[in-house]
Short mmCIF file of C-alpha atoms in Angstrom, two decimals:
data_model
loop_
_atom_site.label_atom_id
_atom_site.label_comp_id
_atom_site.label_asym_id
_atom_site.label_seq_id
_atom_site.Cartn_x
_atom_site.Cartn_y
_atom_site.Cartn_z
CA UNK A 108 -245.83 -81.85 -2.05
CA UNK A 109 -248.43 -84.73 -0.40
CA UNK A 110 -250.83 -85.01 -2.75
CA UNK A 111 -253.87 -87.55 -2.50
CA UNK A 112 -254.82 -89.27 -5.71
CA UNK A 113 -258.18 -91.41 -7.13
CA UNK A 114 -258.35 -93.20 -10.02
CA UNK A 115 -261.35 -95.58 -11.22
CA UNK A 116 -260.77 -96.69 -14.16
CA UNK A 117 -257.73 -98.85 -15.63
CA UNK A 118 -256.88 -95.83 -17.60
CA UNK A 119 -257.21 -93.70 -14.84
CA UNK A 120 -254.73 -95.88 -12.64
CA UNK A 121 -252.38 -96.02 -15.58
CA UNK A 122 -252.24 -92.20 -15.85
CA UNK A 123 -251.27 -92.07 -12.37
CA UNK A 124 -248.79 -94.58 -11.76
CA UNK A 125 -247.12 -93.67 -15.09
CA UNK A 126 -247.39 -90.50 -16.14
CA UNK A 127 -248.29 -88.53 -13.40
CA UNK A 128 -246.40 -90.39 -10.33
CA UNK A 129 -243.39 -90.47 -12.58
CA UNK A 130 -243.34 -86.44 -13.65
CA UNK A 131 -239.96 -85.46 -11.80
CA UNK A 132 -240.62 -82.14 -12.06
CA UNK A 133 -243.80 -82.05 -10.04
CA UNK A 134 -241.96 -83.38 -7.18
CA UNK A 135 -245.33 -84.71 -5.63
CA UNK A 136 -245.64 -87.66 -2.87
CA UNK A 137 -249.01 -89.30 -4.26
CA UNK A 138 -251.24 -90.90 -1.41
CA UNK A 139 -253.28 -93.50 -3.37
CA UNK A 140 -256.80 -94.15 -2.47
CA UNK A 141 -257.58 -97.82 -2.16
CA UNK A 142 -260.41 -99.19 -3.55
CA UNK A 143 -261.76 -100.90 -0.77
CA UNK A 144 -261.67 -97.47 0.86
CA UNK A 145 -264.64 -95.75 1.30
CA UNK A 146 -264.71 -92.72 -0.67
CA UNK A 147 -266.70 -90.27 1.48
CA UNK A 148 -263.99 -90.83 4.32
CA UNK A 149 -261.06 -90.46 2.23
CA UNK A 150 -261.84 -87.63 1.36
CA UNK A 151 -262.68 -85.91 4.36
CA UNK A 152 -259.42 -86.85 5.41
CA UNK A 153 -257.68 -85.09 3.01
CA UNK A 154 -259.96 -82.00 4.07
CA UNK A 155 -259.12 -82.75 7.29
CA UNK A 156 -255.77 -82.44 6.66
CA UNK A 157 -255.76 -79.41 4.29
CA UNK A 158 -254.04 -82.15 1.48
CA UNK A 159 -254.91 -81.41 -2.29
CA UNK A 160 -256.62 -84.00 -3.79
CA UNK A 161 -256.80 -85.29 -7.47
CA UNK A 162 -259.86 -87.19 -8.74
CA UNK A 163 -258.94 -89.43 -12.29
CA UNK A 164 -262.50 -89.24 -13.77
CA UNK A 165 -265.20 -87.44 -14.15
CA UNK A 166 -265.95 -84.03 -13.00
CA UNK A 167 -269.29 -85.08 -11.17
CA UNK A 168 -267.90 -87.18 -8.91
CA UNK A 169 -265.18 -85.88 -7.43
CA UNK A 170 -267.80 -82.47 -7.06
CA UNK A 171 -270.11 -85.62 -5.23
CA UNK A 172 -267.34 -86.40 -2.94
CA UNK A 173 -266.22 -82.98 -2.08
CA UNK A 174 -270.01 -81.37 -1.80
CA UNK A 175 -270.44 -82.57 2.39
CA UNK A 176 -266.77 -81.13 3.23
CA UNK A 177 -266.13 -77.66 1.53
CA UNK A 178 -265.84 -74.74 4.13
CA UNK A 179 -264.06 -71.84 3.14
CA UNK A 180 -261.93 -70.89 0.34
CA UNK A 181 -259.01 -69.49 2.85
CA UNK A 182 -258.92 -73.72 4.13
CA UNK A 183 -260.80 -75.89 1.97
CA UNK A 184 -258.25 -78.55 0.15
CA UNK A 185 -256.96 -77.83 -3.30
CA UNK A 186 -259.23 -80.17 -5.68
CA UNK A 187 -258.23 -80.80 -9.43
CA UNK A 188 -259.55 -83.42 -12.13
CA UNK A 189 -258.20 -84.97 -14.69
CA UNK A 190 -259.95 -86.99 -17.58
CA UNK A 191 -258.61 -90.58 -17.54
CA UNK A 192 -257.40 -90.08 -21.17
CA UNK A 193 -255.22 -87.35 -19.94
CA UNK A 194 -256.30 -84.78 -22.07
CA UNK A 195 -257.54 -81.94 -19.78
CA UNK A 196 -256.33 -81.04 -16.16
CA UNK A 197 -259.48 -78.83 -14.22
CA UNK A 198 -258.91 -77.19 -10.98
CA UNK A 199 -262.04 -77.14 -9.48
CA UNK A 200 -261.81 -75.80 -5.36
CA UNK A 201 -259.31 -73.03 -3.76
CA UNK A 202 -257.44 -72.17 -7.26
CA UNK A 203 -255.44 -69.53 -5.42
CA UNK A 204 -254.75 -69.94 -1.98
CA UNK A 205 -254.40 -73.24 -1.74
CA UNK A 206 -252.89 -73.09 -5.53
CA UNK A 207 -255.00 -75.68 -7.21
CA UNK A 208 -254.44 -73.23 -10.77
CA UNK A 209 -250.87 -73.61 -10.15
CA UNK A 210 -250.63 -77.01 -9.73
CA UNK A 211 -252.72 -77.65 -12.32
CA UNK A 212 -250.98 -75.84 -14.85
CA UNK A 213 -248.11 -77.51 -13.58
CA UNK A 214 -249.50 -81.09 -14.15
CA UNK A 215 -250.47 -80.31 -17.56
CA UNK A 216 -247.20 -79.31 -18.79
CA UNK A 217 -245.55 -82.45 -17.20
CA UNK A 218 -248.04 -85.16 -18.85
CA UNK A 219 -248.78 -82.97 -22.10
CA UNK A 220 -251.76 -82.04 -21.15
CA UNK A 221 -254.35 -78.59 -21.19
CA UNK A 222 -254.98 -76.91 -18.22
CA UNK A 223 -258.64 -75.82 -18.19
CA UNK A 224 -258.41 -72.64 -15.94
CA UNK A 225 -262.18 -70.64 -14.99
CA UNK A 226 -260.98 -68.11 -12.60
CA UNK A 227 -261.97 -64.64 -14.01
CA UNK A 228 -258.82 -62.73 -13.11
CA UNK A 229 -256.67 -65.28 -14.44
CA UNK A 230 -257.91 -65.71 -17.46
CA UNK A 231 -258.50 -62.19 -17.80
CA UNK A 232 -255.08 -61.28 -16.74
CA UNK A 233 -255.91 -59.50 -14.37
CA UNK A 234 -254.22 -58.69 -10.82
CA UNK A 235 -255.49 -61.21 -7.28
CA UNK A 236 -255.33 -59.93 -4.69
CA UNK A 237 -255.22 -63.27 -2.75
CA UNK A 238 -252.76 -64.91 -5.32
CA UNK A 239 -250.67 -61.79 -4.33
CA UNK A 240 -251.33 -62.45 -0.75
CA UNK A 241 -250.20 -65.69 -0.81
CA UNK A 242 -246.80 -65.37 -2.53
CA UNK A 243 -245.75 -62.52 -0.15
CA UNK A 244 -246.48 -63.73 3.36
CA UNK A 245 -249.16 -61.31 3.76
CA UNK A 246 -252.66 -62.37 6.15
CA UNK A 247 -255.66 -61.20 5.00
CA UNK A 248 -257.17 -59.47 7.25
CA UNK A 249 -260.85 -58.74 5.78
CA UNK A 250 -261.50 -61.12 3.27
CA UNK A 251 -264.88 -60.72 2.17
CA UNK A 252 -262.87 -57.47 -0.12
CA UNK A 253 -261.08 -59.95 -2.19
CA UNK A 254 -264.42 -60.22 -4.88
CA UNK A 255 -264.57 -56.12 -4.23
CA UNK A 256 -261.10 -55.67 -5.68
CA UNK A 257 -261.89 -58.61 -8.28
CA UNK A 258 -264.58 -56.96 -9.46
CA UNK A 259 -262.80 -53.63 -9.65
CA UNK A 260 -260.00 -55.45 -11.60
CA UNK A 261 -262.09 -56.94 -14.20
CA UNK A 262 -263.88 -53.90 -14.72
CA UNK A 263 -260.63 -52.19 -15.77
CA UNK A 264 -260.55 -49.55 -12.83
CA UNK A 265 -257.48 -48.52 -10.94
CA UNK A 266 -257.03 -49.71 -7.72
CA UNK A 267 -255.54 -47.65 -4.85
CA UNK A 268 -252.72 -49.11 -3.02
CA UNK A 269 -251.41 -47.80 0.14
CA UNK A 270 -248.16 -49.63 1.34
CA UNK A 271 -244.75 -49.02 1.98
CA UNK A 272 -242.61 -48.09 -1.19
CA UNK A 273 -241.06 -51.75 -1.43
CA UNK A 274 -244.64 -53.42 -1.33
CA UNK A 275 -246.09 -51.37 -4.18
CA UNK A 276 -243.34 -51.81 -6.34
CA UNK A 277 -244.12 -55.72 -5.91
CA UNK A 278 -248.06 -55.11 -6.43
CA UNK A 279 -246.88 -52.97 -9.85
CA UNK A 280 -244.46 -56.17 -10.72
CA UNK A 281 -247.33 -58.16 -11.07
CA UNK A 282 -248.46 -59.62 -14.08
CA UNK A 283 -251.55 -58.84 -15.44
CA UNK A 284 -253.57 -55.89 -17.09
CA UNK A 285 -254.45 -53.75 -14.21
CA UNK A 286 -253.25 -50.18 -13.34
CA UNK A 287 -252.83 -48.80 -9.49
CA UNK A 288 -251.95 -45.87 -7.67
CA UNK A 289 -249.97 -45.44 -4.72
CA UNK A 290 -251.72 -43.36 -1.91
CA UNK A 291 -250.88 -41.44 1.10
CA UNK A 292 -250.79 -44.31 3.70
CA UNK A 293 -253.27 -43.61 7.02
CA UNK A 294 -254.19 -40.58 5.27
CA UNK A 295 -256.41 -41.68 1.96
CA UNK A 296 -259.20 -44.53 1.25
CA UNK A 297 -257.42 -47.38 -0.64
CA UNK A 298 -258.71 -50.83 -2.10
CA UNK A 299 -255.43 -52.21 -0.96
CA UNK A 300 -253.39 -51.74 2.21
CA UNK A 301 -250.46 -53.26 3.38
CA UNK A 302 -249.21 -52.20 6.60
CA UNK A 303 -248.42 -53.84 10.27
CA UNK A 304 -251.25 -51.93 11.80
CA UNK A 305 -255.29 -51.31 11.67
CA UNK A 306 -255.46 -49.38 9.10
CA UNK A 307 -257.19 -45.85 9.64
CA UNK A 308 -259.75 -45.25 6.32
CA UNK A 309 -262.07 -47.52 4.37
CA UNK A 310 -260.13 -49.98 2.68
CA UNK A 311 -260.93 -53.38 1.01
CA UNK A 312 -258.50 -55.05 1.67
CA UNK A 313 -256.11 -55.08 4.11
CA UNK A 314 -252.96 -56.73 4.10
CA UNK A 315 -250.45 -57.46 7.11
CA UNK A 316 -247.10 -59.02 7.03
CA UNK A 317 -246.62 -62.92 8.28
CA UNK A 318 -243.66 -62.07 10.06
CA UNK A 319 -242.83 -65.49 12.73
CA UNK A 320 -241.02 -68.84 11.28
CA UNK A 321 -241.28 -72.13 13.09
CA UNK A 322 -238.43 -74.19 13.85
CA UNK A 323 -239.25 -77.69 14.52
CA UNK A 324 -236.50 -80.74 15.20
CA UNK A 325 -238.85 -84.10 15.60
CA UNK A 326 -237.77 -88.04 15.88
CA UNK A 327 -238.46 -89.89 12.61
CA UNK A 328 -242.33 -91.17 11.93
CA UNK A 329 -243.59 -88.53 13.77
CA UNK A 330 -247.08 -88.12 12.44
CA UNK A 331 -249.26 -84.83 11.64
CA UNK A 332 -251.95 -85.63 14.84
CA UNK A 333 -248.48 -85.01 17.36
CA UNK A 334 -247.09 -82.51 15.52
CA UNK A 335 -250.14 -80.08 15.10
CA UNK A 336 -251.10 -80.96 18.75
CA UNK A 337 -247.37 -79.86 19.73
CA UNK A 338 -247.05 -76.97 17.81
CA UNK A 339 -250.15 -75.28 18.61
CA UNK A 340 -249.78 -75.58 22.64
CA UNK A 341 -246.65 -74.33 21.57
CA UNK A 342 -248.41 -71.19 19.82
CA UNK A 343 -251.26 -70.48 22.58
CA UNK A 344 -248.40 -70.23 24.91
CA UNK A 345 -245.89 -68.08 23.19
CA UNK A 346 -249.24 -66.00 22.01
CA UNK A 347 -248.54 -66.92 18.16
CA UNK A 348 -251.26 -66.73 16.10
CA UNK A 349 -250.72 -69.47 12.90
CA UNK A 350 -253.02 -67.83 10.26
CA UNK A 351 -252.05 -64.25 11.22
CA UNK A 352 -248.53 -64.48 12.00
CA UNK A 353 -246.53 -67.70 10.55
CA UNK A 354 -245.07 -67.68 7.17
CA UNK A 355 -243.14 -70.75 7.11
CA UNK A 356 -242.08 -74.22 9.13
CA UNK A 357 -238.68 -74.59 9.10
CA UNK A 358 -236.22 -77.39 9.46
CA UNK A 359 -233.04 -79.65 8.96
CA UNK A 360 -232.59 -80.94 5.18
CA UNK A 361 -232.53 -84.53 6.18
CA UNK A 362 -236.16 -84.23 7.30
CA UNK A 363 -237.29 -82.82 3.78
CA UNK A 364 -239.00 -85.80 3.22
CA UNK A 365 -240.88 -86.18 7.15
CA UNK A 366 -244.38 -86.86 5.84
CA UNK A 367 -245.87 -85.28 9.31
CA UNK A 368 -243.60 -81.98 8.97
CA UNK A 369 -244.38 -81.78 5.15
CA UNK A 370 -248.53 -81.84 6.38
CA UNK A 371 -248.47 -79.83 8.78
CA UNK A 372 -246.70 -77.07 6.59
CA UNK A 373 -249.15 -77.83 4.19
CA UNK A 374 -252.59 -78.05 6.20
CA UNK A 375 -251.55 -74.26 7.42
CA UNK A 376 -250.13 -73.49 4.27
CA UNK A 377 -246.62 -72.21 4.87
CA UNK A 378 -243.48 -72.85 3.02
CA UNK A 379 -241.79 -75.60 4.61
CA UNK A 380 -238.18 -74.72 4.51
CA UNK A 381 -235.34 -77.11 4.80
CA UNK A 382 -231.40 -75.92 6.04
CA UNK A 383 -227.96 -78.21 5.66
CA UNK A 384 -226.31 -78.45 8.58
CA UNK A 385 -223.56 -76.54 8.24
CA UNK A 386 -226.29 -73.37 7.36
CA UNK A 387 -227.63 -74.07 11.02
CA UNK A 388 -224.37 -74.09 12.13
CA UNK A 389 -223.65 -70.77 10.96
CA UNK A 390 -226.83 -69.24 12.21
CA UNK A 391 -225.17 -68.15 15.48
CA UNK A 392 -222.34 -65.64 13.33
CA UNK A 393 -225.45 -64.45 11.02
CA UNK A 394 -227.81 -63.94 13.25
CA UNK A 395 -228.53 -61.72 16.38
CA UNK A 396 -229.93 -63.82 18.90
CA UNK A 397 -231.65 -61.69 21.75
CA UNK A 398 -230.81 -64.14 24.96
CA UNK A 399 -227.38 -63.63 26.14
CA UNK A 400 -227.33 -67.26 26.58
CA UNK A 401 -226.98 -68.05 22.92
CA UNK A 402 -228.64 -71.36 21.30
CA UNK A 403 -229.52 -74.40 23.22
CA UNK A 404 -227.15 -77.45 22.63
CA UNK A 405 -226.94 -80.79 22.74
CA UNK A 406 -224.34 -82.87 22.16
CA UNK A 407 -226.32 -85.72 21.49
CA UNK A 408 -228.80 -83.93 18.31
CA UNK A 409 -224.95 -82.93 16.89
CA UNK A 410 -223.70 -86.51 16.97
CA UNK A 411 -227.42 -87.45 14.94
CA UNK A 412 -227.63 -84.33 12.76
CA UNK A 413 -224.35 -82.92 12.56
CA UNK A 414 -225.47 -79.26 14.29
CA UNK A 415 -225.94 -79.09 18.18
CA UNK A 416 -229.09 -77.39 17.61
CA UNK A 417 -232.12 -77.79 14.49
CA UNK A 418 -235.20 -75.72 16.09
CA UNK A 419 -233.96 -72.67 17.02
CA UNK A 420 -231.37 -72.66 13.90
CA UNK A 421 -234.02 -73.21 11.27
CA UNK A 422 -236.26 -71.11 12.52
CA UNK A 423 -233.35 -67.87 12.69
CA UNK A 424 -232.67 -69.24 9.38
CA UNK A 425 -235.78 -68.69 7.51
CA UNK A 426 -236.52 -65.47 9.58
CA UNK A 427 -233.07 -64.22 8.37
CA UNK A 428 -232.23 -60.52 9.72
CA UNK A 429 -234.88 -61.25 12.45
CA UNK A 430 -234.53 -62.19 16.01
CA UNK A 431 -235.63 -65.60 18.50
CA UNK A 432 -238.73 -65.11 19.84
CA UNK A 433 -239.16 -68.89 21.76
CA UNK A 434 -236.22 -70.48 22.86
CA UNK A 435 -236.14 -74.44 22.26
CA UNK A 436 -239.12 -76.42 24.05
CA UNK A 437 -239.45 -79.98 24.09
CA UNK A 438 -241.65 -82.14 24.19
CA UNK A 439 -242.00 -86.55 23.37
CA UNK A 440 -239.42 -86.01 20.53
CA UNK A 441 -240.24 -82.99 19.42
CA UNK A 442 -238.62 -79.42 20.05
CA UNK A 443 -240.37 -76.32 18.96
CA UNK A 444 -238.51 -72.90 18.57
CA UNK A 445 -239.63 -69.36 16.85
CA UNK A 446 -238.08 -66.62 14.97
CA UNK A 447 -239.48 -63.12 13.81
CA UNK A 448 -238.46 -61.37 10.68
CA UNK A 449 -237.81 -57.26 11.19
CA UNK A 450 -239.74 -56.19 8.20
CA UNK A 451 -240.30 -52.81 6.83
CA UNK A 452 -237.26 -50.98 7.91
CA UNK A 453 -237.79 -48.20 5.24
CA UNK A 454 -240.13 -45.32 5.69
CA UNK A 455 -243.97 -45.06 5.04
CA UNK A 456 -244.17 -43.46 1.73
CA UNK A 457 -246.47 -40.30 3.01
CA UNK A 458 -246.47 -38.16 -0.02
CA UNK A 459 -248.38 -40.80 -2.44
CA UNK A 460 -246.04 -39.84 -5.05
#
């Protein structure tokens, strides 16, 4: 993970080059700020770019430097603070989706420190909605029910799920102290829906499946401003819609460190998922391909990567069971390719039993 980091003190830069840089099991690529660079801009940057951002310091600062750029809690850049002694890590901006909590926590078991988490439903262990969102490729399609079913959590009421069998059994799986009950899908009000279509009653919220993986190939030093330019031509014309439909960016593993591919994944926050070559290579006897030509080659991408083919590969790969939706395009060292997942091949429960 691309992670932007300020420090202003000598303590503060010592936490971060020492203890926090060197924390293997984050497995973060810091971005230090400079500090000839101007703070204001450096931090709309990382806004820009969807990065989270850790402030070494005080709380009413980094709140200073955030205040002008903060849109919406679905975009805005994960924000954490940590005290330069190291004692306390805070998330302060997008604790779910964009997994500031998470990381957080994370951080302060690698330096030894406490995580200081203020999100009612985690601390109350109770059920998110969003969190849950977000860890099963699900868009959300009416978000201003996320505080609805918050509310309804925290106040210890059941909440009414209507979903197909497999997704309620994940919603139940969840940790927390909340209790549900599964209802007659198109047929009942729920609080929670998860279905591919509009669905019918009053619900809160309602959940769809992110069903379309990107497969991108891309010369080395490519940065994020080509890439996010390519890819979403790429998406207007194959009628892909990122928020709603995209669940991951896929790709070769010798590119699992491409700084651009590894921001762009993260600025629409997707999984970036990374295949060896000889998984591409198999793609074609796993996967149904629906073009009787097969996959694009080159002979030239084989002799660099080791597989005549990345785009259209990875992205089969990470939509596994699922079919090619765009063919390789390319474009200025870049190649863009896309995959759907079949989802949801069991029934509708319709008895809410």
């Amino acid at each position: 993970m691309i992670v932007k980091v300020c420090f202003f003190t000598e303590k503060g830069k010592d936490l971060a080059l020492k203890r926090l840089a060197k924390a293997d099991s984050l497995d973060l690529i810091p971005i230090y700020r400079d500090k000839d660079d101007d703070l204001g801009k450096w931090t709309e940057d990382a806004f820009n770019k969807r990065l989270p951002i850790i402030f070494i310091g005080a709380c009413g600062i980094a709140v200073r430097s955030i205040a002008p750029f903060i849109k919406d809690k679905l975009t805005d850049s994960p924000v954490i603070v940590i005290d330069d002694k190291g004692e306390f890590v805070i998330p302060v901006l997008s604790g779910h989706i964009g997994g500031a909590n998470e990381l957080a926590e994370n951080i302060a078991q690698a330096i030894g420190a406490s995580a200081v988490i203020t999100t009612s439903t985690d601390i109350n262990d109770r059920f998110a909605v969003d969190l849950f969102a977000k860890k099963n490729r699900l868009y959300i399609v009416n978000r201003d029910g996320i505080a609805k079913v918050s509310a309804k959590a925290l106040r210890g009421e059941t909440l009414k799920v209507a979903a197909y069998e497999e997704d309620y059994v994940k919603i139940q799986s969840e940790p927390g102290n909340t209790k549900f009950e599964m209802v007659t899908y198109g047929m009942a009000d729920a609080d929670i829906s998860i279905g591919d279509d509009k669905y019918p009653k009053k619900t809160l919220v309602e959940l769809r499946p992110k069903k379309v993986a990107i497969g991108i190939g891309c010369k080395r030093g490519k940065t994020f401003e080509e890439l996010k330019t390519f890819v979403e031509e790429m998406c207007v014309k194959s009628q892909i819609n990122i928020s709603k439909d995209v669940f991951a960016i896929a790709s070769i593993d010798i590119k699992k460190n491409e700084i651009g591919l590894m921001e762009l994944a993260q600025f629409y926050n997707v999984a970036f998922m990374v295949f060896t070559s000889e998984e591409l290579a198999n793609a074609d006897m796993k996967y149904e391909v629906n073009d009787d030509c097969g996959f694009s080659e080159s002979e030239f991408v084989k002799k660099i990567t080791g597989v005549s083919n990345v785009c259209e590969r990875a992205a089969m790969c990470a939509a596994e069971g699922g079919k090619l939706l765009v063919k390789k395009t390319a474009h200025d060292g870049m190649t863009f390719s896309a995959a759907q997942v079949i989802q949801h091949k069991g029934e509708m429960n319709l008895t809410g039993e």
